[in-house]
């Protein structure tokens, strides 16, 4: 473990805004803990990271998620180059279409500005055809160096796949899409026919799975969340059983804001 690894904290979607903008939540009963964590970030005792799913999957308004996800498509970029021997080398690149994403709301942008001031970085989730939020500056992303990029991508894919095998993470939204897709459709298109409440829960679970996979792939230490995996009995990445497995298999240290403060004292 690197000397500074214990400083790296992944902040879940249910805590990060309160951490970076504690004054915006004056009535929160745990505000004292958010202010302490804010201070730890300011003075460099902690380094914060956020999953890009906060700004991609979860940033899409809930009533628009079905339509946006069902409209997913690629930009196809074809490049040709002449080789020295006279042959032609053709490269075909499938890139995400940033025009699909509506971007950040003013509310989200304000908190993101506060996060940037504290030095928080955004962890990309390397999925094939992943959504890209056009409002996220490239400088905010943390990118592995060239010597470790293969390991990063392999680890992310492995953790995400294992979560899906356990029936959580992205597997739930894919199963939902398959249940409602018409003949000749693919599963994202089926989401447009599914109940919006079900899509909301499934997309949130997908985001949770990818945030955990990103946490492991980037070698972060603490995962700060309030999620107890008790949403109406639905399968969850954060169920007690899955948390125990993740702690054992990948040494993830799940903490609440209060617990993080206690560990820092």
mmCIF file of C-alpha atoms in Angstrom:
data_model
loop_
_atom_site.group_PDB
_atom_site.id
_atom_site.type_symbol
_atom_site.label_atom_id
_atom_site.label_comp_id
_atom_site.label_asym_id
_atom_site.label_seq_id
_atom_site.Cartn_x
_atom_site.Cartn_y
_atom_site.Cartn_z
ATOM 1 C CA UNK A 1 0.000 0.000 0.000
ATOM 2 C CA UNK A 2 1.349 3.412 -0.921
ATOM 3 C CA UNK A 3 2.005 5.831 1.912
ATOM 4 C CA UNK A 4 -0.771 8.201 0.856
ATOM 5 C CA UNK A 5 -3.351 5.550 -0.061
ATOM 6 C CA UNK A 6 -5.235 5.907 3.218
ATOM 7 C CA UNK A 7 -5.849 9.531 2.289
ATOM 8 C CA UNK A 8 -7.930 8.583 -0.755
ATOM 9 C CA UNK A 9 -11.674 8.652 -0.131
ATOM 10 C CA UNK A 10 -14.500 7.877 -2.529
ATOM 11 C CA UNK A 11 -17.524 9.983 -1.613
ATOM 12 C CA UNK A 12 -20.842 8.414 -2.558
ATOM 13 C CA UNK A 13 -23.611 10.356 -4.273
ATOM 14 C CA UNK A 14 -25.526 10.704 -0.991
ATOM 15 C CA UNK A 15 -22.726 12.511 0.868
ATOM 16 C CA UNK A 16 -20.474 14.418 -1.527
ATOM 17 C CA UNK A 17 -22.584 17.583 -1.865
ATOM 18 C CA UNK A 18 -22.790 17.936 1.912
ATOM 19 C CA UNK A 19 -19.040 17.456 2.201
ATOM 20 C CA UNK A 20 -18.047 20.037 -0.420
ATOM 21 C CA UNK A 21 -20.828 22.551 0.400
ATOM 22 C CA UNK A 22 -21.696 22.049 4.096
ATOM 23 C CA UNK A 23 -23.071 25.581 4.449
ATOM 24 C CA UNK A 24 -25.777 24.722 1.914
ATOM 25 C CA UNK A 25 -27.215 22.175 4.366
ATOM 26 C CA UNK A 26 -27.561 24.148 7.632
ATOM 27 C CA UNK A 27 -30.253 21.884 9.099
ATOM 28 C CA UNK A 28 -28.560 18.568 8.458
ATOM 29 C CA UNK A 29 -28.118 16.837 11.839
ATOM 30 C CA UNK A 30 -24.700 15.545 10.745
ATOM 31 C CA UNK A 31 -23.436 18.898 9.492
ATOM 32 C CA UNK A 32 -20.639 18.939 12.074
ATOM 33 C CA UNK A 33 -19.146 15.823 10.473
ATOM 34 C CA UNK A 34 -19.415 17.243 6.967
ATOM 35 C CA UNK A 35 -17.660 20.407 8.095
ATOM 36 C CA UNK A 36 -14.857 18.360 9.641
ATOM 37 C CA UNK A 37 -14.385 16.324 6.465
ATOM 38 C CA UNK A 38 -14.442 19.563 4.465
ATOM 39 C CA UNK A 39 -11.604 20.804 6.663
ATOM 40 C CA UNK A 40 -9.641 17.553 6.246
ATOM 41 C CA UNK A 41 -9.883 17.998 2.476
ATOM 42 C CA UNK A 42 -8.860 21.642 2.662
ATOM 43 C CA UNK A 43 -5.693 20.943 4.628
ATOM 44 C CA UNK A 44 -4.721 17.865 2.636
ATOM 45 C CA UNK A 45 -5.356 15.225 5.281
ATOM 46 C CA UNK A 46 -7.829 13.592 2.896
ATOM 47 C CA UNK A 47 -8.034 13.466 -0.893
ATOM 48 C CA UNK A 48 -11.491 13.055 -2.344
ATOM 49 C CA UNK A 49 -12.734 11.297 -5.442
ATOM 50 C CA UNK A 50 -16.151 10.993 -7.066
ATOM 51 C CA UNK A 51 -17.506 8.436 -9.493
ATOM 52 C CA UNK A 52 -18.363 9.932 -12.868
ATOM 53 C CA UNK A 53 -21.743 8.169 -12.628
ATOM 54 C CA UNK A 54 -22.810 11.034 -10.353
ATOM 55 C CA UNK A 55 -22.531 13.322 -13.368
ATOM 56 C CA UNK A 56 -23.563 10.874 -16.083
ATOM 57 C CA UNK A 57 -26.224 8.356 -15.044
ATOM 58 C CA UNK A 58 -27.490 10.139 -11.937
ATOM 59 C CA UNK A 59 -27.339 13.655 -13.380
ATOM 60 C CA UNK A 60 -30.039 12.839 -15.918
ATOM 61 C CA UNK A 61 -33.428 13.947 -14.583
ATOM 62 C CA UNK A 62 -35.328 10.948 -13.315
ATOM 63 C CA UNK A 63 -38.241 11.361 -15.699
ATOM 64 C CA UNK A 64 -35.809 11.504 -18.645
ATOM 65 C CA UNK A 65 -33.575 8.555 -17.786
ATOM 66 C CA UNK A 66 -35.586 5.976 -19.708
ATOM 67 C CA UNK A 67 -35.658 8.058 -22.886
ATOM 68 C CA UNK A 68 -31.981 9.046 -22.671
ATOM 69 C CA UNK A 69 -30.684 5.547 -21.982
ATOM 70 C CA UNK A 70 -32.879 3.991 -24.645
ATOM 71 C CA UNK A 71 -31.463 6.458 -27.191
ATOM 72 C CA UNK A 72 -27.832 5.504 -26.563
ATOM 73 C CA UNK A 73 -25.738 5.434 -29.697
ATOM 74 C CA UNK A 74 -22.148 5.824 -30.857
ATOM 75 C CA UNK A 75 -20.312 8.299 -32.997
ATOM 76 C CA UNK A 76 -18.357 6.286 -35.553
ATOM 77 C CA UNK A 77 -15.009 7.834 -36.489
ATOM 78 C CA UNK A 78 -13.163 6.345 -39.460
ATOM 79 C CA UNK A 79 -9.561 7.330 -40.144
ATOM 80 C CA UNK A 80 -7.378 6.257 -43.061
ATOM 81 C CA UNK A 81 -3.603 6.513 -43.311
ATOM 82 C CA UNK A 82 -1.193 5.527 -46.062
ATOM 83 C CA UNK A 83 1.652 3.261 -44.977
ATOM 84 C CA UNK A 84 5.197 3.377 -46.399
ATOM 85 C CA UNK A 85 4.558 0.228 -48.431
ATOM 86 C CA UNK A 86 1.594 1.845 -50.179
ATOM 87 C CA UNK A 87 -1.063 0.008 -48.184
ATOM 88 C CA UNK A 88 -3.893 1.800 -46.429
ATOM 89 C CA UNK A 89 -4.427 1.446 -42.690
ATOM 90 C CA UNK A 90 -7.996 2.055 -41.561
ATOM 91 C CA UNK A 91 -8.958 2.773 -37.956
ATOM 92 C CA UNK A 92 -12.568 2.669 -36.776
ATOM 93 C CA UNK A 93 -13.306 4.252 -33.415
ATOM 94 C CA UNK A 94 -16.614 4.007 -31.565
ATOM 95 C CA UNK A 95 -16.970 7.072 -29.357
ATOM 96 C CA UNK A 96 -19.700 8.138 -26.964
ATOM 97 C CA UNK A 97 -22.021 10.823 -28.262
ATOM 98 C CA UNK A 98 -21.865 13.731 -25.766
ATOM 99 C CA UNK A 99 -24.930 15.349 -27.330
ATOM 100 C CA UNK A 100 -27.065 12.651 -25.695
ATOM 101 C CA UNK A 101 -26.404 13.954 -22.210
ATOM 102 C CA UNK A 102 -28.296 17.057 -21.006
ATOM 103 C CA UNK A 103 -25.333 18.241 -18.922
ATOM 104 C CA UNK A 104 -25.341 19.547 -15.367
ATOM 105 C CA UNK A 105 -28.124 21.495 -13.730
ATOM 106 C CA UNK A 106 -27.198 24.838 -12.144
ATOM 107 C CA UNK A 107 -27.577 23.128 -8.771
ATOM 108 C CA UNK A 108 -25.104 20.390 -9.677
ATOM 109 C CA UNK A 109 -22.663 22.853 -11.225
ATOM 110 C CA UNK A 110 -22.514 24.880 -8.010
ATOM 111 C CA UNK A 111 -21.575 21.842 -5.940
ATOM 112 C CA UNK A 112 -19.100 20.715 -8.582
ATOM 113 C CA UNK A 113 -17.387 24.113 -8.368
ATOM 114 C CA UNK A 114 -17.046 23.634 -4.612
ATOM 115 C CA UNK A 115 -15.672 20.130 -5.171
ATOM 116 C CA UNK A 116 -13.085 21.459 -7.612
ATOM 117 C CA UNK A 117 -11.923 24.064 -5.088
ATOM 118 C CA UNK A 118 -11.227 21.233 -2.649
ATOM 119 C CA UNK A 119 -9.266 19.307 -5.241
ATOM 120 C CA UNK A 120 -11.738 16.464 -5.672
ATOM 121 C CA UNK A 121 -11.214 14.378 -8.789
ATOM 122 C CA UNK A 122 -13.678 12.431 -10.917
ATOM 123 C CA UNK A 123 -13.057 8.758 -11.629
ATOM 124 C CA UNK A 124 -14.023 7.646 -15.146
ATOM 125 C CA UNK A 125 -15.815 4.321 -15.468
ATOM 126 C CA UNK A 126 -14.338 2.574 -18.527
ATOM 127 C CA UNK A 127 -17.413 0.890 -19.955
ATOM 128 C CA UNK A 128 -17.850 0.318 -23.668
ATOM 129 C CA UNK A 129 -19.996 3.183 -24.965
ATOM 130 C CA UNK A 130 -20.130 4.941 -21.609
ATOM 131 C CA UNK A 131 -22.110 8.173 -21.285
ATOM 132 C CA UNK A 132 -20.120 11.400 -21.282
ATOM 133 C CA UNK A 133 -21.312 14.594 -19.611
ATOM 134 C CA UNK A 134 -20.199 17.547 -21.786
ATOM 135 C CA UNK A 135 -20.117 19.841 -18.736
ATOM 136 C CA UNK A 136 -17.278 17.943 -17.043
ATOM 137 C CA UNK A 137 -13.873 19.437 -17.787
ATOM 138 C CA UNK A 138 -11.150 17.001 -18.791
ATOM 139 C CA UNK A 139 -8.919 18.452 -16.074
ATOM 140 C CA UNK A 140 -11.258 17.115 -13.376
ATOM 141 C CA UNK A 141 -10.711 13.492 -14.344
ATOM 142 C CA UNK A 142 -8.085 11.347 -12.679
ATOM 143 C CA UNK A 143 -6.457 9.176 -15.330
ATOM 144 C CA UNK A 144 -4.019 6.316 -14.666
ATOM 145 C CA UNK A 145 -0.564 6.656 -16.163
ATOM 146 C CA UNK A 146 0.202 4.662 -19.290
ATOM 147 C CA UNK A 147 1.958 1.893 -17.368
ATOM 148 C CA UNK A 148 -1.106 1.059 -15.270
ATOM 149 C CA UNK A 149 -4.022 1.829 -17.581
ATOM 150 C CA UNK A 150 -4.490 -1.809 -18.629
ATOM 151 C CA UNK A 151 -4.588 -2.936 -14.999
ATOM 152 C CA UNK A 152 -7.081 -0.179 -14.168
ATOM 153 C CA UNK A 153 -9.446 -1.189 -16.957
ATOM 154 C CA UNK A 154 -9.099 -4.899 -16.164
ATOM 155 C CA UNK A 155 -9.785 -4.358 -12.470
ATOM 156 C CA UNK A 156 -12.820 -2.175 -13.117
ATOM 157 C CA UNK A 157 -14.290 -4.752 -15.503
ATOM 158 C CA UNK A 158 -13.589 -7.612 -13.104
ATOM 159 C CA UNK A 159 -15.239 -5.978 -10.086
ATOM 160 C CA UNK A 160 -18.229 -4.757 -12.111
ATOM 161 C CA UNK A 161 -18.711 -8.227 -13.597
ATOM 162 C CA UNK A 162 -18.493 -9.958 -10.230
ATOM 163 C CA UNK A 163 -21.132 -7.610 -8.832
ATOM 164 C CA UNK A 164 -23.357 -8.358 -11.813
ATOM 165 C CA UNK A 165 -22.856 -12.093 -11.233
ATOM 166 C CA UNK A 166 -24.135 -11.520 -7.699
ATOM 167 C CA UNK A 167 -27.300 -9.992 -9.173
ATOM 168 C CA UNK A 168 -26.545 -6.344 -8.411
ATOM 169 C CA UNK A 169 -24.937 -3.387 -10.175
ATOM 170 C CA UNK A 170 -25.654 -3.022 -13.878
ATOM 171 C CA UNK A 171 -27.299 -6.453 -14.101
ATOM 172 C CA UNK A 172 -30.536 -5.062 -12.665
ATOM 173 C CA UNK A 173 -31.035 -2.354 -15.285
ATOM 174 C CA UNK A 174 -30.091 -4.772 -18.055
ATOM 175 C CA UNK A 175 -32.590 -7.337 -16.793
ATOM 176 C CA UNK A 176 -35.272 -4.645 -16.597
ATOM 177 C CA UNK A 177 -34.605 -3.537 -20.162
ATOM 178 C CA UNK A 178 -34.720 -7.110 -21.421
ATOM 179 C CA UNK A 179 -38.044 -7.648 -19.660
ATOM 180 C CA UNK A 180 -39.690 -4.715 -21.463
ATOM 181 C CA UNK A 181 -37.925 -4.701 -24.834
ATOM 182 C CA UNK A 182 -39.982 -5.461 -27.923
ATOM 183 C CA UNK A 183 -38.938 -7.909 -30.599
ATOM 184 C CA UNK A 184 -35.928 -6.597 -32.496
ATOM 185 C CA UNK A 185 -34.934 -4.169 -29.742
ATOM 186 C CA UNK A 186 -31.868 -4.232 -27.506
ATOM 187 C CA UNK A 187 -32.137 -3.912 -23.739
ATOM 188 C CA UNK A 188 -31.515 -0.121 -23.434
ATOM 189 C CA UNK A 189 -34.487 0.451 -25.750
ATOM 190 C CA UNK A 190 -36.671 -1.636 -23.470
ATOM 191 C CA UNK A 191 -36.170 0.877 -20.664
ATOM 192 C CA UNK A 192 -38.401 3.329 -22.504
ATOM 193 C CA UNK A 193 -41.278 0.897 -21.944
ATOM 194 C CA UNK A 194 -40.498 0.132 -18.294
ATOM 195 C CA UNK A 195 -42.117 1.902 -15.294
ATOM 196 C CA UNK A 196 -40.140 5.056 -14.503
ATOM 197 C CA UNK A 197 -39.863 4.172 -10.807
ATOM 198 C CA UNK A 198 -38.263 0.845 -11.696
ATOM 199 C CA UNK A 199 -35.840 2.551 -14.083
ATOM 200 C CA UNK A 200 -34.920 5.051 -11.373
ATOM 201 C CA UNK A 201 -34.029 2.294 -8.902
ATOM 202 C CA UNK A 202 -32.202 0.224 -11.508
ATOM 203 C CA UNK A 203 -30.086 3.137 -12.743
ATOM 204 C CA UNK A 204 -29.182 4.077 -9.165
ATOM 205 C CA UNK A 205 -28.037 0.504 -8.572
ATOM 206 C CA UNK A 206 -26.002 0.573 -11.792
ATOM 207 C CA UNK A 207 -24.326 3.772 -10.589
ATOM 208 C CA UNK A 208 -23.580 2.201 -7.209
ATOM 209 C CA UNK A 209 -21.963 -0.814 -8.819
ATOM 210 C CA UNK A 210 -19.775 1.258 -11.105
ATOM 211 C CA UNK A 211 -18.739 3.579 -8.279
ATOM 212 C CA UNK A 212 -17.534 0.599 -6.248
ATOM 213 C CA UNK A 213 -15.703 -0.840 -9.267
ATOM 214 C CA UNK A 214 -14.027 2.530 -9.868
ATOM 215 C CA UNK A 215 -13.076 2.766 -6.190
ATOM 216 C CA UNK A 216 -11.279 -0.580 -6.344
ATOM 217 C CA UNK A 217 -9.694 0.075 -9.747
ATOM 218 C CA UNK A 218 -8.186 3.365 -8.554
ATOM 219 C CA UNK A 219 -6.943 1.907 -5.277
ATOM 220 C CA UNK A 220 -8.860 4.235 -2.974
ATOM 221 C CA UNK A 221 -9.069 3.369 0.710
ATOM 222 C CA UNK A 222 -12.246 4.679 2.359
ATOM 223 C CA UNK A 223 -15.677 4.540 0.713
ATOM 224 C CA UNK A 224 -17.838 7.111 2.484
ATOM 225 C CA UNK A 225 -21.575 6.474 2.165
ATOM 226 C CA UNK A 226 -24.866 6.578 4.042
ATOM 227 C CA UNK A 227 -26.316 3.787 1.913
ATOM 228 C CA UNK A 228 -27.311 0.742 3.955
ATOM 229 C CA UNK A 229 -28.740 -1.234 1.051
ATOM 230 C CA UNK A 230 -32.259 -1.336 2.493
ATOM 231 C CA UNK A 231 -34.284 0.073 -0.410
ATOM 232 C CA UNK A 232 -37.589 -1.795 -0.273
ATOM 233 C CA UNK A 233 -35.794 -5.122 -0.041
ATOM 234 C CA UNK A 234 -34.374 -4.797 -3.556
ATOM 235 C CA UNK A 235 -30.987 -6.368 -4.383
ATOM 236 C CA UNK A 236 -28.246 -3.873 -3.584
ATOM 237 C CA UNK A 237 -24.496 -3.466 -3.911
ATOM 238 C CA UNK A 238 -24.616 -2.061 -0.387
ATOM 239 C CA UNK A 239 -26.569 -4.872 1.258
ATOM 240 C CA UNK A 240 -24.867 -6.177 4.428
ATOM 241 C CA UNK A 241 -23.976 -9.407 2.631
ATOM 242 C CA UNK A 242 -22.392 -7.651 -0.350
ATOM 243 C CA UNK A 243 -20.576 -5.164 1.862
ATOM 244 C CA UNK A 244 -19.001 -8.016 3.810
ATOM 245 C CA UNK A 245 -17.956 -9.685 0.570
ATOM 246 C CA UNK A 246 -16.448 -6.458 -0.801
ATOM 247 C CA UNK A 247 -14.611 -5.829 2.455
ATOM 248 C CA UNK A 248 -13.186 -9.353 2.410
ATOM 249 C CA UNK A 249 -12.453 -9.632 -1.311
ATOM 250 C CA UNK A 250 -11.206 -6.098 -2.027
ATOM 251 C CA UNK A 251 -10.486 -4.662 1.436
ATOM 252 C CA UNK A 252 -12.922 -1.779 0.917
ATOM 253 C CA UNK A 253 -13.332 0.259 4.085
ATOM 254 C CA UNK A 254 -16.971 1.401 4.154
ATOM 255 C CA UNK A 255 -17.519 4.339 6.505
ATOM 256 C CA UNK A 256 -20.222 6.855 7.285
ATOM 257 C CA UNK A 257 -19.233 10.529 7.563
ATOM 258 C CA UNK A 258 -19.282 10.193 11.354
ATOM 259 C CA UNK A 259 -17.067 7.102 11.273
ATOM 260 C CA UNK A 260 -14.623 8.801 8.914
ATOM 261 C CA UNK A 261 -14.288 11.722 11.320
ATOM 262 C CA UNK A 262 -13.708 9.366 14.248
ATOM 263 C CA UNK A 263 -10.960 7.560 12.332
ATOM 264 C CA UNK A 264 -9.285 10.872 11.484
ATOM 265 C CA UNK A 265 -9.188 12.061 15.105
#
